[in-house]
Amino acid sequence: MRSSRTLFERELELAAVDEALGAVTGLRTGTFGLGTDPLGLRAIATGPRTDTPEPRLPRRPGARFHRKGAAPQRDAVPPRSTAPLRDGAEPPDRPRGGLLAFAGRAGIGKTSLLAEVRRRAEGKGCTVLSARGGDQEQRVAFHVARQLLQPQLAGVPESELRTTLGSWYAIVGPALGLCATTEGSPPDQQGLRDGLDWVLTHLAVRRAPMVLVLDDAHWADPESLQWLAAFAPRAEQLPLLLVVAYRPDELPDHAEAFRGLPGRAGGRPLDLEPLSADAVARLVRESLGTRADDAFCRECWAVTAGNPFETVELTAKVRDRGLTPTEPGAHLLRDLAAAVKGSGLVARLERLGTSTVRFAWACALLGTEISPTLAAAVAGLGPEEAADAADALRDARILTGAGAGEGPVEFVHPLIATAVYRAIPGSFRVALHGQAAWCVIDAGLGPSAAARHLMETHPDGDTWVVQQLRAAARETLRAGAPDAARRHLARALREPPPLAERAAVLYELGCASLLTEPATTVNHLRAALEEPIDDPGLRHNIVYRLSQVLAHSDRLGEASDTLAREIKVTGDVRVRLRMQSEQFMWDAFRADEPASPARSRRLARLADRLTGRDLTERYVIGLRAWDATLRGEPAHIAVRHAERALAGGFGWAEADRGFEVPVLVALTFMYADRPGRTEELFAAGIADFERQGWHGAHLSFGYTLLAYVRFRRGRLAEAEDFVRAGLRLAERVGPGTPAHWYAVGILVEVLLARGRLTEAAQLAEDHAFAEPFPAAVVFPDSQTVHGELLLARGLAKDAAAELAAAGRRLDPRGMRNPAWCPWQLHLARAESHDAPERAVATAADAVRRARQYGAPSAVGQALRAAADVSSGLARVHLLEESVDHLERSPAAYELACALVALGAELRRSSRPGEAAEHLYRGLDAAVQCGADGLAEAARDELEAAGLRPHRLHSAETDTLTARECAVAELAVRGLSTATIAEQLRTEETTVVRLLSAVYRKVGTERTGLGAALGTARRESPGA
């Protein structure tokens, strides 16, 4: 059915369209009051441009967080819920978008219905975005996304586009064909989808109301369709209506989400039914006049089965033949109907002449956006001959649109295009695709456009084909379509390439499948190493990538062995050092490393000789800092090496490096009681990830570990917000991945600290957080966290067994720092039920280890655990010493725990005055931390002491008070607390508490105070 004709028996569908349009047109363009610009985006493009980075407080696409803020806030991803008004009610005229889906077999009228949707939407003042899937373009990455978004963004000067899209320019630009691909690591698929979300969301807001129409969705490319299927549920929160139509029996697996998306049809698509006999009669009479009698009309309905497209074509045939539409001529309709499709259509086409047939074949190859000039080149026709062919095909109702040289043409219906394409003889079709590839390249359309034609040719050892496919793979991979790149390279491998290039193609194929098929990547890269390789650099890159994918597949031993074999045969000193650094890194993450102490000694000897002159040396020094942290060497030694590693620069998103070592260096400062420094590094690192468009595992790790830093600072509510954001990203990556283990373990710890045991236990059960634990080292250690959870649930024996197993795994490897893994602290508490003497010994050993490391928070935490398993005066003394150490650290939650425990013990020791002071301090600290369970315990203790919990007059902020600034400045000068008290004419205990507040606020212990204060001054608005 053509849009110019009446839509018969589609009243219900059109009523749904009108209802949806009425809902989405609640507001008009500009209502949001956010300014305007040529694209309608600039006023709400969040974040600075990519050439003005702000590493401390990244406002990049994806997320924004403040070093001292409360929670991550999504800037780039459309909101899933609309912010309420002040009274909690939504505005009555708020536009309500959504999804409207139509399903039906070929020719049932989907295209005509969508044409009517566009007409009505434009009539209501809507901005309309349109796209159509194509049988020949199904494997062209982002073909549909480009149809939708490119017209809205193209034609604007590049400088204007860069300013408007900001940090998203380099991420979505290549995918949408707005700019050429650049060197460097491509965005991950989730980052690219977030970028496309951002563009569509902000277009919808700025050009509201908006209607997006997608026809033949079953033929849309996987990249576009997966994005739209994931985006569709968000449309309800935007002034955006998505209207899609597809053939349900041809909907591919990657588009299955459309079948179950909640739409305006009650959660399912509207099925288009064939026309009734009455509707077909009206359609026939509309075309042929009222002289068409009932018998003729009924026969039209019978031979077309109520298919609108076939009915329209049949009436056109009747008119062309001059057949009288009455009962005597009805017997001819079946023959006429056969000419509308299949072999009849082919026969009709062949009668138009050889040149016309070749032009039609060329158009069928080129797909939905057909340039007559390009079709003429593919068909081997001159301009005049091509123009005549186009006219003949238009007269035969096979093509529509302008003639050759005057504009694009298209097939009247996809059914015709499919029939014409399938009619091309097999061998000729292959040759024609090869000719099309040459013509596309000659026309300057690039390797990516030619690649889909080369994919249809037969392998023939053609070097040019290999070159074009490799170039297309590079473009599509950099644009964020690794699956398409993998298909191109797999085809290039079958060509096959010259023997000298085979290793390079296998390497590129491995890189393309790295994120989607790691097991396949291993096979490709191992095969590449077996090929003759003349370029040493290529061989080294293959080894680096192979070890990386093995490590990320939880095969750390194989990763280390791969590097070890290559180290033995590598003559280049710098390359060997790079490989050694990679091997040291993967061994550090191995839970089953056989000779960990020996590796540490080798690493120490090597790192001490290096100066940090290049990135490889700095990586080795950074690994030395982390190794010192794991083994519990004095904290100042670990910090010294970490600062050496950072001295020459340490990017988190280096093109050919992992992010593991920069993360380990940053965490070295956290365990050494300088979490403020860690947060500075994480701010820069997360900004790097977002600049690259890495919104998958990388960003998940960033948020999750940042949550861990906040947890260790005692900012539990912020920690929970960040780790939940990290867990959401990890779930998009997939369950069972390292990112998933990190996120769940940290969230369990945060929930336990907040006193939400039931929720923590349910979380662990939902995510199978139990044995078998990952082979890679995870922090916090998963087995230890599981033991802590068991202990909190009162399962002391099970907890003791789990924690003892963790110790047997870690101790032989020399991982003895209780600041990194406090398994001994929890084990002592678990043992105290049945083996109190062993518990005391376990806790005492943990205290010795903590004192050796020397971080105040580690010592204070260990002393509190020792107090928990001790009794009498020893318990009080240990808790007092614990408070003393924790007051010199930034660990607010641990301090709150120690204060409440000390207050409770003093109450039981009949020292109510001292008990009240500590309990009130502990209560205040617990409330500020968000430790609701601890706060409740403090209130219970106060009540037991006959005291009433006071109301807090003010909450602690991160701003230093004048007195805190004064004591901090004197402490930086090296004065003792007694001397500071004397100079300020106050009590020494007051100075201790003021300094304790300073440490918590700026995130450091005493030795790092000078640097932290300098950073705070630079951040101050008045600085």
mmCIF file with all atom_site columns, N, CA and C in Angstrom, residues 94-140:
data_model
loop_
_atom_site.group_PDB
_atom_site.id
_atom_site.type_symbol
_atom_site.label_atom_id
_atom_site.label_alt_id
_atom_site.label_comp_id
_atom_site.label_asym_id
_atom_site.label_entity_id
_atom_site.label_seq_id
_atom_site.pdbx_PDB_ins_code
_atom_site.Cartn_x
_atom_site.Cartn_y
_atom_site.Cartn_z
_atom_site.occupancy
_atom_site.B_iso_or_equiv
_atom_site.pdbx_formal_charge
_atom_site.auth_seq_id
_atom_site.auth_comp_id
_atom_site.auth_asym_id
_atom_site.auth_atom_id
_atom_site.pdbx_PDB_model_num
ATOM 1   N N  . ARG A 1 94  ? 3.306  16.846  30.866 1.00 0.00 ? 94  ARG A N  1
ATOM 2   C CA . ARG A 1 94  ? 4.607  16.240  30.562 1.00 0.00 ? 94  ARG A CA 1
ATOM 3   C C  . ARG A 1 94  ? 4.460  15.290  29.378 1.00 0.00 ? 94  ARG A C  1
ATOM 4   N N  . PRO A 1 95  ? 5.366  15.388  28.361 1.00 0.00 ? 95  PRO A N  1
ATOM 5   C CA . PRO A 1 95  ? 5.276  14.468  27.230 1.00 0.00 ? 95  PRO A CA 1
ATOM 6   C C  . PRO A 1 95  ? 5.642  13.057  27.658 1.00 0.00 ? 95  PRO A C  1
ATOM 7   N N  . ARG A 1 96  ? 4.940  12.108  27.133 1.00 0.00 ? 96  ARG A N  1
ATOM 8   C CA . ARG A 1 96  ? 5.200  10.717  27.484 1.00 0.00 ? 96  ARG A CA 1
ATOM 9   C C  . ARG A 1 96  ? 5.497  9.947   26.217 1.00 0.00 ? 96  ARG A C  1
ATOM 10  N N  . GLY A 1 97  ? 6.737  9.510   26.106 1.00 0.00 ? 97  GLY A N  1
ATOM 11  C CA . GLY A 1 97  ? 7.127  8.749   24.939 1.00 0.00 ? 97  GLY A CA 1
ATOM 12  C C  . GLY A 1 97  ? 6.875  7.270   25.151 1.00 0.00 ? 97  GLY A C  1
ATOM 13  N N  . GLY A 1 98  ? 7.506  6.473   24.325 1.00 0.00 ? 98  GLY A N  1
ATOM 14  C CA . GLY A 1 98  ? 7.347  5.035   24.451 1.00 0.00 ? 98  GLY A CA 1
ATOM 15  C C  . GLY A 1 98  ? 7.653  4.348   23.143 1.00 0.00 ? 98  GLY A C  1
ATOM 16  N N  . LEU A 1 99  ? 7.239  3.101   23.060 1.00 0.00 ? 99  LEU A N  1
ATOM 17  C CA . LEU A 1 99  ? 7.503  2.263   21.896 1.00 0.00 ? 99  LEU A CA 1
ATOM 18  C C  . LEU A 1 99  ? 6.186  1.802   21.283 1.00 0.00 ? 99  LEU A C  1
ATOM 19  N N  . LEU A 1 100 ? 6.105  1.882   19.974 1.00 0.00 ? 100 LEU A N  1
ATOM 20  C CA . LEU A 1 100 ? 4.956  1.376   19.242 1.00 0.00 ? 100 LEU A CA 1
ATOM 21  C C  . LEU A 1 100 ? 5.503  0.452   18.155 1.00 0.00 ? 100 LEU A C  1
ATOM 22  N N  . ALA A 1 101 ? 5.175  -0.835  18.236 1.00 0.00 ? 101 ALA A N  1
ATOM 23  C CA . ALA A 1 101 ? 5.736  -1.815  17.310 1.00 0.00 ? 101 ALA A CA 1
ATOM 24  C C  . ALA A 1 101 ? 4.634  -2.468  16.489 1.00 0.00 ? 101 ALA A C  1
ATOM 25  N N  . PHE A 1 102 ? 4.916  -2.622  15.202 1.00 0.00 ? 102 PHE A N  1
ATOM 26  C CA . PHE A 1 102 ? 3.997  -3.293  14.294 1.00 0.00 ? 102 PHE A CA 1
ATOM 27  C C  . PHE A 1 102 ? 4.705  -4.500  13.697 1.00 0.00 ? 102 PHE A C  1
ATOM 28  N N  . ALA A 1 103 ? 4.037  -5.631  13.687 1.00 0.00 ? 103 ALA A N  1
ATOM 29  C CA . ALA A 1 103 ? 4.620  -6.857  13.148 1.00 0.00 ? 103 ALA A CA 1
ATOM 30  C C  . ALA A 1 103 ? 3.693  -7.429  12.090 1.00 0.00 ? 103 ALA A C  1
ATOM 31  N N  . GLY A 1 104 ? 4.269  -7.951  11.045 1.00 0.00 ? 104 GLY A N  1
ATOM 32  C CA . GLY A 1 104 ? 3.457  -8.549  9.987  1.00 0.00 ? 104 GLY A CA 1
ATOM 33  C C  . GLY A 1 104 ? 4.334  -9.101  8.890  1.00 0.00 ? 104 GLY A C  1
ATOM 34  N N  . ARG A 1 105 ? 3.753  -10.001 8.097  1.00 0.00 ? 105 ARG A N  1
ATOM 35  C CA . ARG A 1 105 ? 4.551  -10.625 7.050  1.00 0.00 ? 105 ARG A CA 1
ATOM 36  C C  . ARG A 1 105 ? 4.778  -9.642  5.904  1.00 0.00 ? 105 ARG A C  1
ATOM 37  N N  . ALA A 1 106 ? 5.594  -10.053 4.952  1.00 0.00 ? 106 ALA A N  1
ATOM 38  C CA . ALA A 1 106 ? 5.967  -9.187  3.839  1.00 0.00 ? 106 ALA A CA 1
ATOM 39  C C  . ALA A 1 106 ? 4.743  -8.755  3.050  1.00 0.00 ? 106 ALA A C  1
ATOM 40  N N  . GLY A 1 107 ? 4.696  -7.456  2.703  1.00 0.00 ? 107 GLY A N  1
ATOM 41  C CA . GLY A 1 107 ? 3.630  -6.915  1.874  1.00 0.00 ? 107 GLY A CA 1
ATOM 42  C C  . GLY A 1 107 ? 2.355  -6.604  2.604  1.00 0.00 ? 107 GLY A C  1
ATOM 43  N N  . ILE A 1 108 ? 2.329  -6.747  3.919  1.00 0.00 ? 108 ILE A N  1
ATOM 44  C CA . ILE A 1 108 ? 1.095  -6.590  4.675  1.00 0.00 ? 108 ILE A CA 1
ATOM 45  C C  . ILE A 1 108 ? 0.739  -5.126  4.902  1.00 0.00 ? 108 ILE A C  1
ATOM 46  N N  . GLY A 1 109 ? 1.660  -4.211  4.568  1.00 0.00 ? 109 GLY A N  1
ATOM 47  C CA . GLY A 1 109 ? 1.341  -2.790  4.678  1.00 0.00 ? 109 GLY A CA 1
ATOM 48  C C  . GLY A 1 109 ? 2.091  -2.045  5.755  1.00 0.00 ? 109 GLY A C  1
ATOM 49  N N  . LYS A 1 110 ? 3.180  -2.618  6.249  1.00 0.00 ? 110 LYS A N  1
ATOM 50  C CA . LYS A 1 110 ? 3.934  -1.949  7.319  1.00 0.00 ? 110 LYS A CA 1
ATOM 51  C C  . LYS A 1 110 ? 4.527  -0.628  6.837  1.00 0.00 ? 110 LYS A C  1
ATOM 52  N N  . THR A 1 111 ? 5.090  -0.642  5.641  1.00 0.00 ? 111 THR A N  1
ATOM 53  C CA . THR A 1 111 ? 5.738  0.567   5.132  1.00 0.00 ? 111 THR A CA 1
ATOM 54  C C  . THR A 1 111 ? 4.726  1.689   4.931  1.00 0.00 ? 111 THR A C  1
ATOM 55  N N  . SER A 1 112 ? 3.566  1.375   4.387  1.00 0.00 ? 112 SER A N  1
ATOM 56  C CA . SER A 1 112 ? 2.539  2.407   4.194  1.00 0.00 ? 112 SER A CA 1
ATOM 57  C C  . SER A 1 112 ? 2.053  2.947   5.526  1.00 0.00 ? 112 SER A C  1
ATOM 58  N N  . LEU A 1 113 ? 1.920  2.046   6.494  1.00 0.00 ? 113 LEU A N  1
ATOM 59  C CA . LEU A 1 113 ? 1.473  2.492   7.811  1.00 0.00 ? 113 LEU A CA 1
ATOM 60  C C  . LEU A 1 113 ? 2.508  3.437   8.429  1.00 0.00 ? 113 LEU A C  1
ATOM 61  N N  . LEU A 1 114 ? 3.785  3.108   8.295  1.00 0.00 ? 114 LEU A N  1
ATOM 62  C CA . LEU A 1 114 ? 4.814  3.985   8.850  1.00 0.00 ? 114 LEU A CA 1
ATOM 63  C C  . LEU A 1 114 ? 4.887  5.308   8.096  1.00 0.00 ? 114 LEU A C  1
ATOM 64  N N  . ALA A 1 115 ? 4.598  5.294   6.800  1.00 0.00 ? 115 ALA A N  1
ATOM 65  C CA . ALA A 1 115 ? 4.540  6.554   6.059  1.00 0.00 ? 115 ALA A CA 1
ATOM 66  C C  . ALA A 1 115 ? 3.438  7.449   6.608  1.00 0.00 ? 115 ALA A C  1
ATOM 67  N N  . GLU A 1 116 ? 2.318  6.838   6.973  1.00 0.00 ? 116 GLU A N  1
ATOM 68  C CA . GLU A 1 116 ? 1.221  7.603   7.569  1.00 0.00 ? 116 GLU A CA 1
ATOM 69  C C  . GLU A 1 116 ? 1.607  8.112   8.954  1.00 0.00 ? 116 GLU A C  1
ATOM 70  N N  . VAL A 1 117 ? 2.359  7.299   9.707  1.00 0.00 ? 117 VAL A N  1
ATOM 71  C CA . VAL A 1 117 ? 2.852  7.756   11.007 1.00 0.00 ? 117 VAL A CA 1
ATOM 72  C C  . VAL A 1 117 ? 3.720  9.000   10.824 1.00 0.00 ? 117 VAL A C  1
ATOM 73  N N  . ARG A 1 118 ? 4.634  8.967   9.860  1.00 0.00 ? 118 ARG A N  1
ATOM 74  C CA . ARG A 1 118 ? 5.491  10.137  9.617  1.00 0.00 ? 118 ARG A CA 1
ATOM 75  C C  . ARG A 1 118 ? 4.660  11.355  9.232  1.00 0.00 ? 118 ARG A C  1
ATOM 76  N N  . ARG A 1 119 ? 3.655  11.132  8.355  1.00 0.00 ? 119 ARG A N  1
ATOM 77  C CA . ARG A 1 119 ? 2.817  12.261  7.917  1.00 0.00 ? 119 ARG A CA 1
ATOM 78  C C  . ARG A 1 119 ? 2.083  12.888  9.094  1.00 0.00 ? 119 ARG A C  1
ATOM 79  N N  . ARG A 1 120 ? 1.509  12.055  9.949  1.00 0.00 ? 120 ARG A N  1
ATOM 80  C CA . ARG A 1 120 ? 0.761  12.589  11.083 1.00 0.00 ? 120 ARG A CA 1
ATOM 81  C C  . ARG A 1 120 ? 1.692  13.241  12.110 1.00 0.00 ? 120 ARG A C  1
ATOM 82  N N  . ALA A 1 121 ? 2.858  12.661  12.298 1.00 0.00 ? 121 ALA A N  1
ATOM 83  C CA . ALA A 1 121 ? 3.812  13.249  13.244 1.00 0.00 ? 121 ALA A CA 1
ATOM 84  C C  . ALA A 1 121 ? 4.283  14.616  12.767 1.00 0.00 ? 121 ALA A C  1
ATOM 85  N N  . GLU A 1 122 ? 4.590  14.725  11.488 1.00 0.00 ? 122 GLU A N  1
ATOM 86  C CA . GLU A 1 122 ? 5.005  16.023  10.956 1.00 0.00 ? 122 GLU A CA 1
ATOM 87  C C  . GLU A 1 122 ? 3.874  17.031  11.038 1.00 0.00 ? 122 GLU A C  1
ATOM 88  N N  . GLY A 1 123 ? 2.652  16.557  10.844 1.00 0.00 ? 123 GLY A N  1
ATOM 89  C CA . GLY A 1 123 ? 1.503  17.445  10.956 1.00 0.00 ? 123 GLY A CA 1
ATOM 90  C C  . GLY A 1 123 ? 1.315  17.989  12.356 1.00 0.00 ? 123 GLY A C  1
ATOM 91  N N  . LYS A 1 124 ? 1.784  17.252  13.353 1.00 0.00 ? 124 LYS A N  1
ATOM 92  C CA . LYS A 1 124 ? 1.691  17.715  14.737 1.00 0.00 ? 124 LYS A CA 1
ATOM 93  C C  . LYS A 1 124 ? 2.936  18.480  15.179 1.00 0.00 ? 124 LYS A C  1
ATOM 94  N N  . GLY A 1 125 ? 3.817  18.757  14.255 1.00 0.00 ? 125 GLY A N  1
ATOM 95  C CA . GLY A 1 125 ? 5.011  19.538  14.585 1.00 0.00 ? 125 GLY A CA 1
ATOM 96  C C  . GLY A 1 125 ? 6.139  18.740  15.184 1.00 0.00 ? 125 GLY A C  1
ATOM 97  N N  . CYS A 1 126 ? 6.112  17.423  15.023 1.00 0.00 ? 126 CYS A N  1
ATOM 98  C CA . CYS A 1 126 ? 7.171  16.585  15.591 1.00 0.00 ? 126 CYS A CA 1
ATOM 99  C C  . CYS A 1 126 ? 8.405  16.585  14.691 1.00 0.00 ? 126 CYS A C  1
ATOM 100 N N  . THR A 1 127 ? 9.551  16.449  15.311 1.00 0.00 ? 127 THR A N  1
ATOM 101 C CA . THR A 1 127 ? 10.774 16.142  14.578 1.00 0.00 ? 127 THR A CA 1
ATOM 102 C C  . THR A 1 127 ? 10.768 14.649  14.294 1.00 0.00 ? 127 THR A C  1
ATOM 103 N N  . VAL A 1 128 ? 10.955 14.286  13.040 1.00 0.00 ? 128 VAL A N  1
ATOM 104 C CA . VAL A 1 128 ? 10.857 12.878  12.654 1.00 0.00 ? 128 VAL A CA 1
ATOM 105 C C  . VAL A 1 128 ? 12.220 12.375  12.190 1.00 0.00 ? 128 VAL A C  1
ATOM 106 N N  . LEU A 1 129 ? 12.681 11.296  12.800 1.00 0.00 ? 129 LEU A N  1
ATOM 107 C CA . LEU A 1 129 ? 13.888 10.594  12.364 1.00 0.00 ? 129 LEU A CA 1
ATOM 108 C C  . LEU A 1 129 ? 13.449 9.287   11.725 1.00 0.00 ? 129 LEU A C  1
ATOM 109 N N  . SER A 1 130 ? 13.979 8.980   10.537 1.00 0.00 ? 130 SER A N  1
ATOM 110 C CA . SER A 1 130 ? 13.545 7.784   9.827  1.00 0.00 ? 130 SER A CA 1
ATOM 111 C C  . SER A 1 130 ? 14.739 6.932   9.420  1.00 0.00 ? 130 SER A C  1
ATOM 112 N N  . ALA A 1 131 ? 14.524 5.640   9.399  1.00 0.00 ? 131 ALA A N  1
ATOM 113 C CA . ALA A 1 131 ? 15.534 4.707   8.916  1.00 0.00 ? 131 ALA A CA 1
ATOM 114 C C  . ALA A 1 131 ? 14.841 3.446   8.442  1.00 0.00 ? 131 ALA A C  1
ATOM 115 N N  . ARG A 1 132 ? 15.586 2.695   7.624  1.00 0.00 ? 132 ARG A N  1
ATOM 116 C CA . ARG A 1 132 ? 15.015 1.467   7.082  1.00 0.00 ? 132 ARG A CA 1
ATOM 117 C C  . ARG A 1 132 ? 16.119 0.425   6.987  1.00 0.00 ? 132 ARG A C  1
ATOM 118 N N  . GLY A 1 133 ? 15.864 -0.747  7.532  1.00 0.00 ? 133 GLY A N  1
ATOM 119 C CA . GLY A 1 133 ? 16.818 -1.828  7.381  1.00 0.00 ? 133 GLY A CA 1
ATOM 120 C C  . GLY A 1 133 ? 16.829 -2.333  5.955  1.00 0.00 ? 133 GLY A C  1
ATOM 121 N N  . GLY A 1 134 ? 17.952 -2.875  5.538  1.00 0.00 ? 134 GLY A N  1
ATOM 122 C CA . GLY A 1 134 ? 18.076 -3.358  4.170  1.00 0.00 ? 134 GLY A CA 1
ATOM 123 C C  . GLY A 1 134 ? 18.656 -4.757  4.126  1.00 0.00 ? 134 GLY A C  1
ATOM 124 N N  . ASP A 1 135 ? 18.093 -5.578  3.237  1.00 0.00 ? 135 ASP A N  1
ATOM 125 C CA . ASP A 1 135 ? 18.564 -6.953  3.112  1.00 0.00 ? 135 ASP A CA 1
ATOM 126 C C  . ASP A 1 135 ? 20.050 -7.005  2.800  1.00 0.00 ? 135 ASP A C  1
ATOM 127 N N  . GLN A 1 136 ? 20.546 -6.073  2.005  1.00 0.00 ? 136 GLN A N  1
ATOM 128 C CA . GLN A 1 136 ? 21.952 -6.075  1.618  1.00 0.00 ? 136 GLN A CA 1
ATOM 129 C C  . GLN A 1 136 ? 22.854 -5.358  2.615  1.00 0.00 ? 136 GLN A C  1
ATOM 130 N N  . GLU A 1 137 ? 22.280 -4.615  3.541  1.00 0.00 ? 137 GLU A N  1
ATOM 131 C CA . GLU A 1 137 ? 23.089 -3.834  4.482  1.00 0.00 ? 137 GLU A CA 1
ATOM 132 C C  . GLU A 1 137 ? 23.060 -4.382  5.898  1.00 0.00 ? 137 GLU A C  1
ATOM 133 N N  . GLN A 1 138 ? 22.563 -5.604  6.076  1.00 0.00 ? 138 GLN A N  1
ATOM 134 C CA . GLN A 1 138 ? 22.434 -6.147  7.434  1.00 0.00 ? 138 GLN A CA 1
ATOM 135 C C  . GLN A 1 138 ? 23.773 -6.218  8.160  1.00 0.00 ? 138 GLN A C  1
ATOM 136 N N  . ARG A 1 139 ? 24.857 -6.385  7.435  1.00 0.00 ? 139 ARG A N  1
ATOM 137 C CA . ARG A 1 139 ? 26.165 -6.526  8.066  1.00 0.00 ? 139 ARG A CA 1
ATOM 138 C C  . ARG A 1 139 ? 26.999 -5.252  7.998  1.00 0.00 ? 139 ARG A C  1
ATOM 139 N N  . VAL A 1 140 ? 26.368 -4.162  7.611  1.00 0.00 ? 140 VAL A N  1
ATOM 140 C CA . VAL A 1 140 ? 27.069 -2.876  7.601  1.00 0.00 ? 140 VAL A CA 1
ATOM 141 C C  . VAL A 1 140 ? 26.858 -2.222  8.961  1.00 0.00 ? 140 VAL A C  1
#
